[in-house]
mmCIF file of C-alpha atoms in Angstrom:
data_model
loop_
_atom_site.group_PDB
_atom_site.id
_atom_site.type_symbol
_atom_site.label_atom_id
_atom_site.label_comp_id
_atom_site.label_asym_id
_atom_site.label_seq_id
_atom_site.Cartn_x
_atom_site.Cartn_y
_atom_site.Cartn_z
ATOM 1 C CA UNK A 1 0.046 -0.047 -0.006
ATOM 2 C CA UNK A 2 1.251 3.573 -0.764
ATOM 3 C CA UNK A 3 -0.293 6.055 1.550
ATOM 4 C CA UNK A 4 -0.169 9.859 0.987
ATOM 5 C CA UNK A 5 0.193 11.689 4.329
ATOM 6 C CA UNK A 6 -0.749 15.270 4.534
ATOM 7 C CA UNK A 7 -0.347 17.457 7.589
ATOM 8 C CA UNK A 8 -2.055 20.913 7.169
ATOM 9 C CA UNK A 9 -0.257 22.997 9.753
ATOM 10 C CA UNK A 10 -0.657 26.644 10.557
ATOM 11 C CA UNK A 11 2.905 27.509 9.165
ATOM 12 C CA UNK A 12 3.580 24.823 6.638
ATOM 13 C CA UNK A 13 1.686 21.993 4.708
ATOM 14 C CA UNK A 14 3.845 18.875 4.791
ATOM 15 C CA UNK A 15 3.519 15.752 2.788
ATOM 16 C CA UNK A 16 5.192 12.450 2.246
ATOM 17 C CA UNK A 17 4.542 8.747 0.952
ATOM 18 C CA UNK A 18 4.295 6.126 3.456
ATOM 19 C CA UNK A 19 5.047 2.670 2.198
ATOM 20 C CA UNK A 20 5.412 -0.166 4.755
ATOM 21 C CA UNK A 21 7.407 0.963 7.746
ATOM 22 C CA UNK A 22 8.924 3.940 5.866
ATOM 23 C CA UNK A 23 7.983 7.614 5.400
ATOM 24 C CA UNK A 24 9.863 8.581 2.253
ATOM 25 C CA UNK A 25 10.936 12.041 1.606
ATOM 26 C CA UNK A 26 9.054 14.812 3.494
ATOM 27 C CA UNK A 27 8.160 17.989 1.430
ATOM 28 C CA UNK A 28 6.699 21.106 2.659
ATOM 29 C CA UNK A 29 5.193 24.359 1.392
ATOM 30 C CA UNK A 30 4.017 27.364 3.270
ATOM 31 C CA UNK A 31 0.426 27.696 4.515
ATOM 32 C CA UNK A 32 -1.188 30.506 2.638
ATOM 33 C CA UNK A 33 -0.914 33.894 4.243
ATOM 34 C CA UNK A 34 -3.786 35.670 5.941
ATOM 35 C CA UNK A 35 -5.887 38.124 4.236
ATOM 36 C CA UNK A 36 -5.475 41.840 4.774
ATOM 37 C CA UNK A 37 -8.038 42.125 7.562
ATOM 38 C CA UNK A 38 -7.948 44.173 10.904
ATOM 39 C CA UNK A 39 -7.536 42.262 14.090
ATOM 40 C CA UNK A 40 -9.267 40.151 15.630
ATOM 41 C CA UNK A 41 -10.246 38.791 12.260
ATOM 42 C CA UNK A 42 -7.858 36.052 10.667
ATOM 43 C CA UNK A 43 -9.004 34.427 7.303
ATOM 44 C CA UNK A 44 -7.161 32.738 4.597
ATOM 45 C CA UNK A 45 -8.264 32.388 0.992
ATOM 46 C CA UNK A 46 -9.791 29.068 0.709
ATOM 47 C CA UNK A 47 -9.059 28.474 -2.976
ATOM 48 C CA UNK A 48 -5.291 28.913 -2.248
ATOM 49 C CA UNK A 49 -5.559 25.962 0.408
ATOM 50 C CA UNK A 50 -7.675 23.770 -2.070
ATOM 51 C CA UNK A 51 -5.022 24.546 -4.837
ATOM 52 C CA UNK A 52 -2.134 23.296 -2.705
ATOM 53 C CA UNK A 53 -3.875 20.060 -1.586
ATOM 54 C CA UNK A 54 -4.922 19.107 -5.140
ATOM 55 C CA UNK A 55 -1.448 19.905 -6.560
ATOM 56 C CA UNK A 56 -0.019 17.661 -3.787
ATOM 57 C CA UNK A 57 -2.251 14.859 -4.727
ATOM 58 C CA UNK A 58 -1.786 15.115 -8.391
ATOM 59 C CA UNK A 59 2.061 15.277 -8.033
ATOM 60 C CA UNK A 60 1.990 11.663 -6.738
ATOM 61 C CA UNK A 61 1.583 8.481 -8.588
ATOM 62 C CA UNK A 62 0.031 4.999 -7.586
ATOM 63 C CA UNK A 63 -1.519 6.152 -4.309
ATOM 64 C CA UNK A 64 -3.932 3.923 -2.579
ATOM 65 C CA UNK A 65 -4.911 6.028 0.394
ATOM 66 C CA UNK A 66 -5.005 9.598 1.722
ATOM 67 C CA UNK A 67 -4.592 10.266 5.318
ATOM 68 C CA UNK A 68 -4.848 13.939 6.469
ATOM 69 C CA UNK A 69 -4.247 15.765 9.766
ATOM 70 C CA UNK A 70 -5.249 19.403 10.106
ATOM 71 C CA UNK A 71 -5.036 22.466 12.307
ATOM 72 C CA UNK A 72 -8.110 22.589 14.438
ATOM 73 C CA UNK A 73 -10.622 25.174 15.570
ATOM 74 C CA UNK A 74 -10.829 26.863 12.043
ATOM 75 C CA UNK A 75 -14.009 26.499 9.902
ATOM 76 C CA UNK A 76 -15.776 27.346 6.710
ATOM 77 C CA UNK A 77 -19.454 28.269 6.165
ATOM 78 C CA UNK A 78 -21.554 27.333 2.991
ATOM 79 C CA UNK A 79 -24.991 27.987 1.607
ATOM 80 C CA UNK A 80 -27.893 25.772 0.647
ATOM 81 C CA UNK A 81 -25.898 24.714 -2.495
ATOM 82 C CA UNK A 82 -22.920 23.781 -0.285
ATOM 83 C CA UNK A 83 -21.055 26.741 -1.824
ATOM 84 C CA UNK A 84 -18.573 28.361 0.496
ATOM 85 C CA UNK A 85 -19.778 31.956 1.677
ATOM 86 C CA UNK A 86 -16.658 32.475 3.680
ATOM 87 C CA UNK A 87 -13.113 31.947 3.339
ATOM 88 C CA UNK A 88 -11.208 29.697 5.896
ATOM 89 C CA UNK A 89 -11.737 31.331 9.185
ATOM 90 C CA UNK A 90 -8.562 30.390 11.172
ATOM 91 C CA UNK A 91 -8.309 29.242 14.672
ATOM 92 C CA UNK A 92 -6.185 32.482 15.082
ATOM 93 C CA UNK A 93 -9.474 34.476 14.335
ATOM 94 C CA UNK A 94 -10.983 35.901 17.562
ATOM 95 C CA UNK A 95 -14.045 37.803 16.337
ATOM 96 C CA UNK A 96 -16.065 36.129 19.051
ATOM 97 C CA UNK A 97 -14.170 38.654 21.584
ATOM 98 C CA UNK A 98 -16.441 41.324 19.915
ATOM 99 C CA UNK A 99 -19.653 39.961 21.438
ATOM 100 C CA UNK A 100 -21.017 38.446 24.652
ATOM 101 C CA UNK A 101 -21.912 34.835 24.551
ATOM 102 C CA UNK A 102 -25.340 33.779 25.640
ATOM 103 C CA UNK A 103 -24.329 30.307 26.734
ATOM 104 C CA UNK A 104 -21.635 28.268 28.427
ATOM 105 C CA UNK A 105 -19.847 25.227 27.118
ATOM 106 C CA UNK A 106 -19.487 22.334 29.536
ATOM 107 C CA UNK A 107 -16.504 20.055 29.940
ATOM 108 C CA UNK A 108 -18.268 17.338 28.037
ATOM 109 C CA UNK A 109 -17.608 19.049 24.782
ATOM 110 C CA UNK A 110 -13.871 18.624 25.289
ATOM 111 C CA UNK A 111 -13.224 22.289 24.574
ATOM 112 C CA UNK A 112 -13.512 25.503 26.701
ATOM 113 C CA UNK A 113 -15.367 28.617 25.698
ATOM 114 C CA UNK A 114 -12.968 30.973 24.130
ATOM 115 C CA UNK A 115 -12.696 33.675 21.512
ATOM 116 C CA UNK A 116 -11.314 31.275 18.829
ATOM 117 C CA UNK A 117 -13.948 28.528 19.375
ATOM 118 C CA UNK A 118 -15.953 28.178 16.123
ATOM 119 C CA UNK A 119 -19.267 27.831 18.134
ATOM 120 C CA UNK A 120 -18.632 31.223 19.564
ATOM 121 C CA UNK A 121 -17.473 32.639 16.341
ATOM 122 C CA UNK A 122 -20.544 31.576 14.442
ATOM 123 C CA UNK A 123 -22.723 33.235 17.036
ATOM 124 C CA UNK A 124 -20.634 36.394 16.725
ATOM 125 C CA UNK A 125 -21.262 36.444 13.033
ATOM 126 C CA UNK A 126 -25.053 36.300 13.827
ATOM 127 C CA UNK A 127 -24.483 39.520 15.784
ATOM 128 C CA UNK A 128 -21.944 41.030 13.526
ATOM 129 C CA UNK A 129 -23.114 40.064 10.184
ATOM 130 C CA UNK A 130 -26.767 38.823 10.143
ATOM 131 C CA UNK A 131 -27.131 38.768 6.521
ATOM 132 C CA UNK A 132 -24.248 36.387 6.225
ATOM 133 C CA UNK A 133 -25.463 34.365 9.224
ATOM 134 C CA UNK A 134 -28.936 34.020 7.491
ATOM 135 C CA UNK A 135 -27.360 32.299 4.516
ATOM 136 C CA UNK A 136 -25.508 29.549 6.415
ATOM 137 C CA UNK A 137 -26.611 26.094 5.713
ATOM 138 C CA UNK A 138 -23.709 24.037 6.315
ATOM 139 C CA UNK A 139 -20.631 24.076 8.761
ATOM 140 C CA UNK A 140 -17.275 22.567 7.844
ATOM 141 C CA UNK A 141 -14.121 22.186 9.935
ATOM 142 C CA UNK A 142 -11.054 22.752 7.658
ATOM 143 C CA UNK A 143 -10.621 19.011 7.683
ATOM 144 C CA UNK A 144 -14.255 18.259 6.823
ATOM 145 C CA UNK A 145 -14.041 20.811 4.085
ATOM 146 C CA UNK A 146 -10.813 19.411 2.417
ATOM 147 C CA UNK A 147 -12.743 15.954 2.757
ATOM 148 C CA UNK A 148 -15.888 17.409 1.063
ATOM 149 C CA UNK A 149 -13.661 19.064 -1.573
ATOM 150 C CA UNK A 150 -12.288 15.613 -2.459
ATOM 151 C CA UNK A 151 -15.215 13.356 -1.873
ATOM 152 C CA UNK A 152 -18.336 15.477 -1.671
ATOM 153 C CA UNK A 153 -18.810 14.048 1.904
ATOM 154 C CA UNK A 154 -18.655 16.485 4.605
ATOM 155 C CA UNK A 155 -17.213 14.194 7.246
ATOM 156 C CA UNK A 156 -14.282 14.071 9.676
ATOM 157 C CA UNK A 157 -12.847 12.350 12.748
ATOM 158 C CA UNK A 158 -13.909 13.506 16.144
ATOM 159 C CA UNK A 159 -10.451 14.917 16.990
ATOM 160 C CA UNK A 160 -11.065 17.427 14.295
ATOM 161 C CA UNK A 161 -14.811 17.828 14.771
ATOM 162 C CA UNK A 162 -14.790 18.260 18.670
ATOM 163 C CA UNK A 163 -12.709 21.579 18.605
ATOM 164 C CA UNK A 164 -15.530 23.178 16.839
ATOM 165 C CA UNK A 165 -17.620 23.161 19.969
ATOM 166 C CA UNK A 166 -20.638 21.405 18.508
ATOM 167 C CA UNK A 167 -20.031 17.977 19.708
ATOM 168 C CA UNK A 168 -20.514 16.456 23.166
ATOM 169 C CA UNK A 169 -17.691 13.940 23.348
ATOM 170 C CA UNK A 170 -18.854 12.182 26.436
ATOM 171 C CA UNK A 171 -22.341 11.278 25.003
ATOM 172 C CA UNK A 172 -21.217 11.366 21.439
ATOM 173 C CA UNK A 173 -24.140 13.562 20.416
ATOM 174 C CA UNK A 174 -23.921 16.589 17.974
ATOM 175 C CA UNK A 175 -25.756 19.974 18.830
ATOM 176 C CA UNK A 176 -29.098 20.582 17.053
ATOM 177 C CA UNK A 177 -28.063 23.583 14.803
ATOM 178 C CA UNK A 178 -29.929 25.573 12.035
ATOM 179 C CA UNK A 179 -27.295 24.367 9.545
ATOM 180 C CA UNK A 180 -25.730 21.116 8.778
ATOM 181 C CA UNK A 181 -22.672 19.884 10.781
ATOM 182 C CA UNK A 182 -19.993 17.387 9.585
ATOM 183 C CA UNK A 183 -20.729 13.810 10.225
ATOM 184 C CA UNK A 184 -17.939 12.504 12.702
ATOM 185 C CA UNK A 185 -16.232 9.169 12.926
ATOM 186 C CA UNK A 186 -14.908 7.851 16.198
ATOM 187 C CA UNK A 187 -12.444 5.504 14.191
ATOM 188 C CA UNK A 188 -10.412 6.706 11.213
ATOM 189 C CA UNK A 189 -12.311 5.340 8.305
ATOM 190 C CA UNK A 190 -12.711 5.708 4.579
ATOM 191 C CA UNK A 191 -15.176 8.611 4.050
ATOM 192 C CA UNK A 192 -14.946 8.492 0.044
ATOM 193 C CA UNK A 193 -12.643 8.597 -2.813
ATOM 194 C CA UNK A 194 -10.872 10.909 -5.012
ATOM 195 C CA UNK A 195 -10.075 9.789 -8.373
ATOM 196 C CA UNK A 196 -10.200 6.266 -7.130
ATOM 197 C CA UNK A 197 -8.037 6.946 -4.141
ATOM 198 C CA UNK A 198 -9.572 6.174 -0.681
ATOM 199 C CA UNK A 199 -9.679 9.325 1.482
ATOM 200 C CA UNK A 200 -9.721 8.676 5.262
ATOM 201 C CA UNK A 201 -11.454 10.806 7.846
ATOM 202 C CA UNK A 202 -9.056 13.836 8.770
ATOM 203 C CA UNK A 203 -7.738 13.843 12.246
ATOM 204 C CA UNK A 204 -6.559 16.862 14.409
ATOM 205 C CA UNK A 205 -2.947 17.681 14.152
ATOM 206 C CA UNK A 206 -2.359 17.878 17.883
ATOM 207 C CA UNK A 207 -3.610 14.354 18.353
ATOM 208 C CA UNK A 208 -1.646 13.019 15.380
ATOM 209 C CA UNK A 209 1.568 14.695 16.687
ATOM 210 C CA UNK A 210 1.034 13.170 20.114
ATOM 211 C CA UNK A 211 0.490 9.740 18.685
ATOM 212 C CA UNK A 212 3.589 10.132 16.345
ATOM 213 C CA UNK A 213 5.627 10.957 19.339
ATOM 214 C CA UNK A 214 5.117 7.526 20.858
ATOM 215 C CA UNK A 215 4.489 9.339 24.112
ATOM 216 C CA UNK A 216 4.192 6.879 27.065
ATOM 217 C CA UNK A 217 0.941 7.397 29.121
ATOM 218 C CA UNK A 218 2.993 8.157 32.362
ATOM 219 C CA UNK A 219 4.440 11.432 30.854
ATOM 220 C CA UNK A 220 3.216 15.012 30.382
ATOM 221 C CA UNK A 221 3.549 15.847 26.751
ATOM 222 C CA UNK A 222 4.707 19.299 26.007
ATOM 223 C CA UNK A 223 3.716 19.903 22.508
ATOM 224 C CA UNK A 224 5.211 22.944 20.875
ATOM 225 C CA UNK A 225 4.309 24.080 17.400
ATOM 226 C CA UNK A 226 3.072 27.560 16.519
ATOM 227 C CA UNK A 227 1.200 27.365 19.686
ATOM 228 C CA UNK A 228 1.754 25.106 22.615
ATOM 229 C CA UNK A 229 0.061 22.708 24.610
ATOM 230 C CA UNK A 230 0.685 20.535 27.848
ATOM 231 C CA UNK A 231 -1.201 17.135 27.650
ATOM 232 C CA UNK A 232 -1.533 13.928 29.426
ATOM 233 C CA UNK A 233 -3.258 10.909 27.858
ATOM 234 C CA UNK A 234 -6.016 9.146 30.185
ATOM 235 C CA UNK A 235 -7.828 5.917 29.543
ATOM 236 C CA UNK A 236 -11.308 7.478 30.417
ATOM 237 C CA UNK A 237 -13.013 10.743 29.995
ATOM 238 C CA UNK A 238 -11.833 12.977 32.783
ATOM 239 C CA UNK A 239 -12.943 16.616 33.778
ATOM 240 C CA UNK A 240 -10.633 19.174 35.298
ATOM 241 C CA UNK A 241 -8.990 22.548 34.875
ATOM 242 C CA UNK A 242 -8.031 21.546 31.181
ATOM 243 C CA UNK A 243 -9.794 20.521 27.944
ATOM 244 C CA UNK A 244 -10.671 16.743 27.853
ATOM 245 C CA UNK A 245 -10.071 16.378 24.159
ATOM 246 C CA UNK A 246 -10.888 13.220 22.342
ATOM 247 C CA UNK A 247 -7.932 11.048 21.371
ATOM 248 C CA UNK A 248 -7.527 7.730 19.451
ATOM 249 C CA UNK A 249 -8.502 4.288 20.847
ATOM 250 C CA UNK A 250 -11.501 6.040 22.820
ATOM 251 C CA UNK A 251 -8.900 7.780 25.182
ATOM 252 C CA UNK A 252 -8.884 11.391 26.328
ATOM 253 C CA UNK A 253 -6.203 13.784 25.779
ATOM 254 C CA UNK A 254 -6.170 16.076 28.681
ATOM 255 C CA UNK A 255 -4.897 19.349 27.345
ATOM 256 C CA UNK A 256 -3.875 22.804 28.660
ATOM 257 C CA UNK A 257 -4.009 25.057 25.651
ATOM 258 C CA UNK A 258 -2.749 28.466 24.502
ATOM 259 C CA UNK A 259 0.679 28.069 26.050
ATOM 260 C CA UNK A 260 3.879 29.956 24.810
ATOM 261 C CA UNK A 261 4.799 28.084 21.709
ATOM 262 C CA UNK A 262 6.951 28.917 18.596
ATOM 263 C CA UNK A 263 5.283 32.078 17.735
ATOM 264 C CA UNK A 264 5.785 33.551 21.232
ATOM 265 C CA UNK A 265 9.210 32.218 21.402
ATOM 266 C CA UNK A 266 10.146 33.821 17.924
ATOM 267 C CA UNK A 267 8.894 37.148 18.724
ATOM 268 C CA UNK A 268 9.669 37.838 22.477
ATOM 269 C CA UNK A 269 12.080 40.673 23.141
ATOM 270 C CA UNK A 270 12.846 40.314 26.926
ATOM 271 C CA UNK A 271 15.880 38.652 28.426
ATOM 272 C CA UNK A 272 13.610 36.535 30.872
ATOM 273 C CA UNK A 273 12.247 34.171 28.124
ATOM 274 C CA UNK A 274 13.146 31.029 30.056
ATOM 275 C CA UNK A 275 11.596 32.157 33.168
ATOM 276 C CA UNK A 276 8.383 33.072 31.334
ATOM 277 C CA UNK A 277 8.196 29.541 29.665
ATOM 278 C CA UNK A 278 9.009 27.922 33.147
ATOM 279 C CA UNK A 279 6.086 29.702 34.774
ATOM 280 C CA UNK A 280 3.818 29.022 31.872
ATOM 281 C CA UNK A 281 4.628 25.338 31.562
ATOM 282 C CA UNK A 282 4.689 24.468 35.250
ATOM 283 C CA UNK A 283 1.265 26.263 35.839
ATOM 284 C CA UNK A 284 -0.009 23.953 32.972
ATOM 285 C CA UNK A 285 1.507 20.867 34.610
ATOM 286 C CA UNK A 286 -0.245 21.618 37.907
ATOM 287 C CA UNK A 287 -3.678 21.610 36.246
ATOM 288 C CA UNK A 288 -3.234 18.020 34.724
ATOM 289 C CA UNK A 289 -3.588 14.505 36.257
ATOM 290 C CA UNK A 290 -0.238 13.724 37.938
ATOM 291 C CA UNK A 291 2.546 12.135 35.666
ATOM 292 C CA UNK A 292 6.143 11.436 36.656
ATOM 293 C CA UNK A 293 8.089 12.885 33.702
ATOM 294 C CA UNK A 294 7.911 15.105 30.640
ATOM 295 C CA UNK A 295 8.259 14.464 26.992
ATOM 296 C CA UNK A 296 8.849 17.498 24.846
ATOM 297 C CA UNK A 297 7.772 17.103 21.069
ATOM 298 C CA UNK A 298 6.713 19.232 18.246
ATOM 299 C CA UNK A 299 8.608 21.483 15.655
ATOM 300 C CA UNK A 300 9.871 23.921 18.065
ATOM 301 C CA UNK A 301 12.250 21.211 19.647
ATOM 302 C CA UNK A 302 14.186 21.228 16.458
ATOM 303 C CA UNK A 303 15.519 24.703 17.028
ATOM 304 C CA UNK A 304 14.960 25.594 20.576
ATOM 305 C CA UNK A 305 16.344 22.414 22.349
ATOM 306 C CA UNK A 306 18.870 24.250 24.623
ATOM 307 C CA UNK A 307 16.386 26.754 25.779
ATOM 308 C CA UNK A 308 13.866 24.153 26.510
ATOM 309 C CA UNK A 309 16.427 22.014 28.427
ATOM 310 C CA UNK A 310 16.959 24.902 30.682
ATOM 311 C CA UNK A 311 13.221 25.339 31.255
ATOM 312 C CA UNK A 312 12.723 21.577 31.896
ATOM 313 C CA UNK A 313 15.742 21.365 34.109
ATOM 314 C CA UNK A 314 14.119 23.931 36.568
ATOM 315 C CA UNK A 315 10.723 22.194 36.556
ATOM 316 C CA UNK A 316 12.695 19.337 38.025
ATOM 317 C CA UNK A 317 10.969 16.186 36.466
ATOM 318 C CA UNK A 318 12.886 13.542 34.432
ATOM 319 C CA UNK A 319 12.391 14.636 30.580
ATOM 320 C CA UNK A 320 13.256 13.599 27.203
ATOM 321 C CA UNK A 321 12.945 15.102 23.625
ATOM 322 C CA UNK A 322 11.521 13.646 20.567
ATOM 323 C CA UNK A 323 12.369 16.349 17.860
ATOM 324 C CA UNK A 324 11.778 13.922 15.065
ATOM 325 C CA UNK A 325 8.148 12.987 15.816
ATOM 326 C CA UNK A 326 5.454 14.967 14.155
ATOM 327 C CA UNK A 327 1.932 14.603 12.769
ATOM 328 C CA UNK A 328 3.128 12.836 9.650
ATOM 329 C CA UNK A 329 4.531 10.133 11.901
ATOM 330 C CA UNK A 330 1.068 9.836 13.635
ATOM 331 C CA UNK A 331 -0.546 9.421 10.341
ATOM 332 C CA UNK A 332 1.872 6.652 9.458
ATOM 333 C CA UNK A 333 0.981 4.867 12.547
ATOM 334 C CA UNK A 334 -2.766 5.136 11.792
ATOM 335 C CA UNK A 335 -2.173 3.943 8.280
ATOM 336 C CA UNK A 336 -0.154 0.986 9.236
ATOM 337 C CA UNK A 337 -2.963 0.000 11.742
ATOM 338 C CA UNK A 338 -5.554 0.310 9.231
ATOM 339 C CA UNK A 339 -3.689 -1.505 6.340
ATOM 340 C CA UNK A 340 -2.497 -4.483 8.429
#
């Protein structure tokens, strides 16, 4: 089997062929730039994303399957004919900060109520742009839109669906909304075909990265990309001062979000960066179920290992780095399990 693995990240889109146990040459291109919009709006031209994905697929030969991981919390809205009426509204968009929400989001949804939550963002559109809101008939995550673009099936995996805020991950029920939501799978399954190639339900890039890191369950996982998260894998659904995000194998990925990641580190100007990171990461650790060590993974580890070692030394738990693991490795693991 030849599997095409595609990871749609916030900075880069990466792809590679997986055959057997091997990931062949990894290629990447920049994720399209944001549109010229004032803060807190953050949108990306949808057609540019579509073109990159199609070019990637068409550049390969003899592909049997396509596996996709994608940045979460972003979305696309469509009309009654399933035609997009927005571009891609990124997870970095915080238009929901401009309104007051009339509801709460319980821990059973696996996410917290925050300015970049699509559920809150769509409500903000109803207040800020009611004419646009009245035309919404279908909601897509970025993953489910790519799936729809390839297969005409608006479907995704729960790891990509739940970050929208519309799915109760404890009861496995979707909200009743005036527009269609993606159908969500709790296993990674074929959702359709593109030119005879099987397309599998897209998964969240965070969960794919954690899976690819081979993180043991007795570790905190510091996952550092453009943004940062501190995580702990739990066998059962668990509520706490964190987001109980769905993971693979019916497990829960307890996650403290919005930590100082690559973007913060890159642009920070002060001399106390290590101290800032120490306070940020230790606070996150104290919110999670107790674990005995730390595994640091994600793209930032590749170029900030010395800084991160200084921070983790001060935290005082045994730690290790896995700088080679990423979402593509997680997709490879899923592909191998499915193609056995």
